[in-house]
One Martini backbone bead per residue (centre of mass of N, CA, C, O) as a GRO file, in nm:
protein
   96
    1MET     BB    1   0.067   0.050   0.023
    2ASP     BB    2   0.136   0.302  -0.164
    3SER     BB    3   0.180   0.643  -0.123
    4LYS     BB    4   0.137   0.976  -0.223
    5VAL     BB    5   0.313   1.263  -0.133
    6ASN     BB    6   0.286   1.574  -0.101
    7ASP     BB    7   0.518   1.817  -0.176
    8GLN     BB    8   0.437   2.037   0.026
    9ILE     BB    9   0.475   1.871   0.284
   10THR     BB   10   0.773   1.804   0.242
   11ASP     BB   11   0.884   2.090   0.221
   12SER     BB   12   0.794   2.197   0.504
   13VAL     BB   13   0.949   2.002   0.678
   14THR     BB   14   1.234   2.047   0.558
   15GLN     BB   15   1.241   2.348   0.641
   16ALA     BB   16   1.211   2.307   0.938
   17ASN     BB   17   1.482   2.135   0.969
   18VAL     BB   18   1.671   2.357   0.872
   19LYS     BB   19   1.602   2.583   1.068
   20VAL     BB   20   1.704   2.419   1.313
   21VAL     BB   21   1.990   2.378   1.221
   22GLY     BB   22   2.047   2.692   1.170
   23ASP     BB   23   1.986   2.783   1.475
   24ALA     BB   24   2.173   2.640   1.675
   25PRO     BB   25   2.437   2.825   1.697
   26ALA     BB   26   2.273   3.068   1.815
   27ILE     BB   27   2.166   2.938   2.066
   28ALA     BB   28   2.422   2.840   2.190
   29MET     BB   29   2.543   3.122   2.219
   30GLY     BB   30   2.312   3.234   2.394
   31ASN     BB   31   2.380   3.026   2.633
   32LEU     BB   32   2.673   3.117   2.673
   33TYR     BB   33   2.618   3.429   2.738
   34GLN     BB   34   2.415   3.370   2.984
   35SER     BB   35   2.618   3.206   3.162
   36LEU     BB   36   2.840   3.421   3.176
   37ALA     BB   37   2.650   3.647   3.304
   38HIS     BB   38   2.583   3.483   3.558
   39SER     BB   39   2.866   3.440   3.664
   40THR     BB   40   2.950   3.740   3.701
   41GLY     BB   41   2.722   3.805   3.889
   42ILE     BB   42   2.836   3.613   4.121
   43LEU     BB   43   3.105   3.737   4.149
   44PHE     BB   44   3.012   4.023   4.239
   45GLN     BB   45   2.852   3.920   4.494
   46ASN     BB   46   3.104   3.787   4.633
   47ALA     BB   47   3.275   4.061   4.652
   48VAL     BB   48   3.062   4.215   4.824
   49ASN     BB   49   3.059   4.014   5.058
   50ALA     BB   50   3.362   4.020   5.131
   51GLN     BB   51   3.362   4.319   5.199
   52ASN     BB   52   3.154   4.311   5.424
   53GLN     BB   53   3.318   4.109   5.601
   54GLN     BB   54   3.563   4.302   5.646
   55ASN     BB   55   3.413   4.535   5.767
   56ILE     BB   56   3.317   4.389   6.018
   57LEU     BB   57   3.597   4.303   6.123
   58ALA     BB   58   3.698   4.589   6.155
   59GLN     BB   59   3.493   4.678   6.370
   60ALA     BB   60   3.550   4.466   6.574
   61ALA     BB   61   3.846   4.535   6.637
   62ALA     BB   62   3.792   4.827   6.706
   63ASN     BB   63   3.608   4.765   6.946
   64GLN     BB   64   3.811   4.603   7.117
   65GLY     BB   65   4.022   4.837   7.139
   66ILE     BB   66   3.832   5.043   7.294
   67MET     BB   67   3.760   4.858   7.529
   68GLN     BB   68   4.052   4.841   7.631
   69ILE     BB   69   4.089   5.143   7.678
   70TYR     BB   70   3.827   5.191   7.866
   71SER     BB   71   3.939   4.981   8.097
   72LEU     BB   72   4.117   5.194   8.195
   73ASP     BB   73   4.127   5.293   8.565
   74ILE     BB   74   4.430   5.378   8.564
   75VAL     BB   75   4.667   5.613   8.494
   76SER     BB   76   4.917   5.443   8.491
   77GLU     BB   77   4.828   5.244   8.276
   78ALA     BB   78   4.782   5.453   8.057
   79ILE     BB   79   5.084   5.545   8.048
   80ALA     BB   80   5.209   5.257   7.996
   81VAL     BB   81   5.055   5.222   7.715
   82SER     BB   82   5.170   5.480   7.586
   83LYS     BB   83   5.464   5.386   7.596
   84ILE     BB   84   5.448   5.142   7.439
   85LEU     BB   85   5.320   5.273   7.175
   86ASN     BB   86   5.600   5.463   7.169
   87GLY     BB   87   5.860   5.274   7.258
   88ASN     BB   88   5.906   5.293   7.599
   89VAL     BB   89   5.986   5.021   7.762
   90ALA     BB   90   6.244   5.083   7.930
   91MET     BB   91   6.119   5.287   8.133
   92ILE     BB   92   5.924   5.077   8.270
   93ILE     BB   93   6.131   4.871   8.369
   94LYS     BB   94   6.306   5.047   8.544
   95LYS     BB   95   6.063   5.172   8.727
   96ASP     BB   96   6.004   4.864   8.844
   0.00000   0.00000   0.00000
């Protein structure tokens, strides 16, 4: 039971297949560019997050230093710390 298929039908199917094959490289490059853009976006998000974490760490360290400075309740301790910070450790050792 062999039947003849209309040439218009076979031509339309062939043209659709050729279009799919012809569009494949463009679609592949579009997917590649979209993936690259997404990866770059994630890269910048991670950079911003890392910078934020470094700022939090710096604030915590500064806070600890200020808390230590304010915890000095005796003037002699404050003077000794000041001399240590200025590099006059020998004067403190001789005095004690």
